[in-house]
Amino acid sequence: MEPAPQELLADLYGYDEDAHFDTTQLGQGLAQQMSPTQLDKLIAAVEATGDAAADLETATALLNETR
């Protein structure tokens, strides 16, 4: 069974609440584990926040909103 996208994010961030990843890092880190459509939506949502990088909590919340 494939891991849920939220689990993929948690693995990518190493469960580090202080880690921040920019859209390039998210794209590279999730490219092989997430559908391109879903990844594009997540990256667009991160970019829409206006922040250069997103923490785990923000990325997870945005992922939940874009599903």
Short mmCIF file of C-alpha atoms in Angstrom, two decimals, residues 4-62:
data_model
loop_
_atom_site.label_atom_id
_atom_site.label_comp_id
_atom_site.label_asym_id
_atom_site.label_seq_id
_atom_site.Cartn_x
_atom_site.Cartn_y
_atom_site.Cartn_z
CA ALA A 4 -0.46 8.80 2.27
CA PRO A 5 0.79 12.13 0.93
CA GLN A 6 0.90 13.46 4.49
CA GLU A 7 3.26 10.62 5.41
CA LEU A 8 5.45 11.45 2.44
CA LEU A 9 5.69 15.04 3.63
CA ALA A 10 6.51 13.93 7.17
CA ASP A 11 9.25 11.64 5.83
CA LEU A 12 10.64 14.39 3.61
CA TYR A 13 10.78 16.82 6.51
CA GLY A 14 12.17 14.17 8.83
CA TYR A 15 9.31 14.99 11.20
CA ASP A 16 11.23 18.20 12.01
CA GLU A 17 8.74 20.90 12.95
CA ASP A 18 11.43 23.57 12.42
CA ALA A 19 12.46 22.49 8.91
CA HIS A 20 11.42 24.70 6.01
CA PHE A 21 11.54 23.60 2.38
CA ASP A 22 11.16 25.79 -0.68
CA THR A 23 9.16 24.74 -3.72
CA THR A 24 12.22 23.38 -5.52
CA GLN A 25 13.07 21.14 -2.58
CA LEU A 26 9.45 20.00 -2.30
CA GLY A 27 9.30 19.28 -6.02
CA GLN A 28 12.50 17.28 -6.00
CA GLY A 29 11.72 15.46 -2.78
CA LEU A 30 8.22 14.40 -3.76
CA ALA A 31 8.53 13.97 -7.54
CA GLN A 32 8.77 10.18 -7.43
CA GLN A 33 6.19 9.63 -4.69
CA MET A 34 3.29 11.91 -5.63
CA SER A 35 1.29 12.36 -8.82
CA PRO A 36 2.46 15.31 -10.92
CA THR A 37 -0.98 16.92 -10.70
CA GLN A 38 -1.09 16.72 -6.93
CA LEU A 39 2.49 17.96 -6.64
CA ASP A 40 1.76 20.91 -8.94
CA LYS A 41 -1.23 21.85 -6.79
CA LEU A 42 0.85 21.67 -3.61
CA ILE A 43 3.64 23.79 -5.09
CA ALA A 44 1.15 26.37 -6.36
CA ALA A 45 -0.44 26.51 -2.91
CA VAL A 46 2.96 27.02 -1.23
CA GLU A 47 3.82 29.77 -3.72
CA ALA A 48 0.45 31.43 -3.06
CA THR A 49 1.35 31.86 0.61
CA GLY A 50 4.06 34.33 -0.41
CA ASP A 51 6.62 32.59 1.81
CA ALA A 52 9.91 31.46 0.31
CA ALA A 53 9.67 28.15 2.18
CA ALA A 54 7.04 26.16 4.05
CA ASP A 55 7.29 24.27 7.32
CA LEU A 56 5.83 20.80 7.79
CA GLU A 57 2.60 22.03 9.38
CA THR A 58 1.95 24.53 6.59
CA ALA A 59 2.80 22.08 3.81
CA THR A 60 0.53 19.44 5.35
CA ALA A 61 -2.35 21.91 5.73
CA LEU A 62 -1.94 23.08 2.14
#
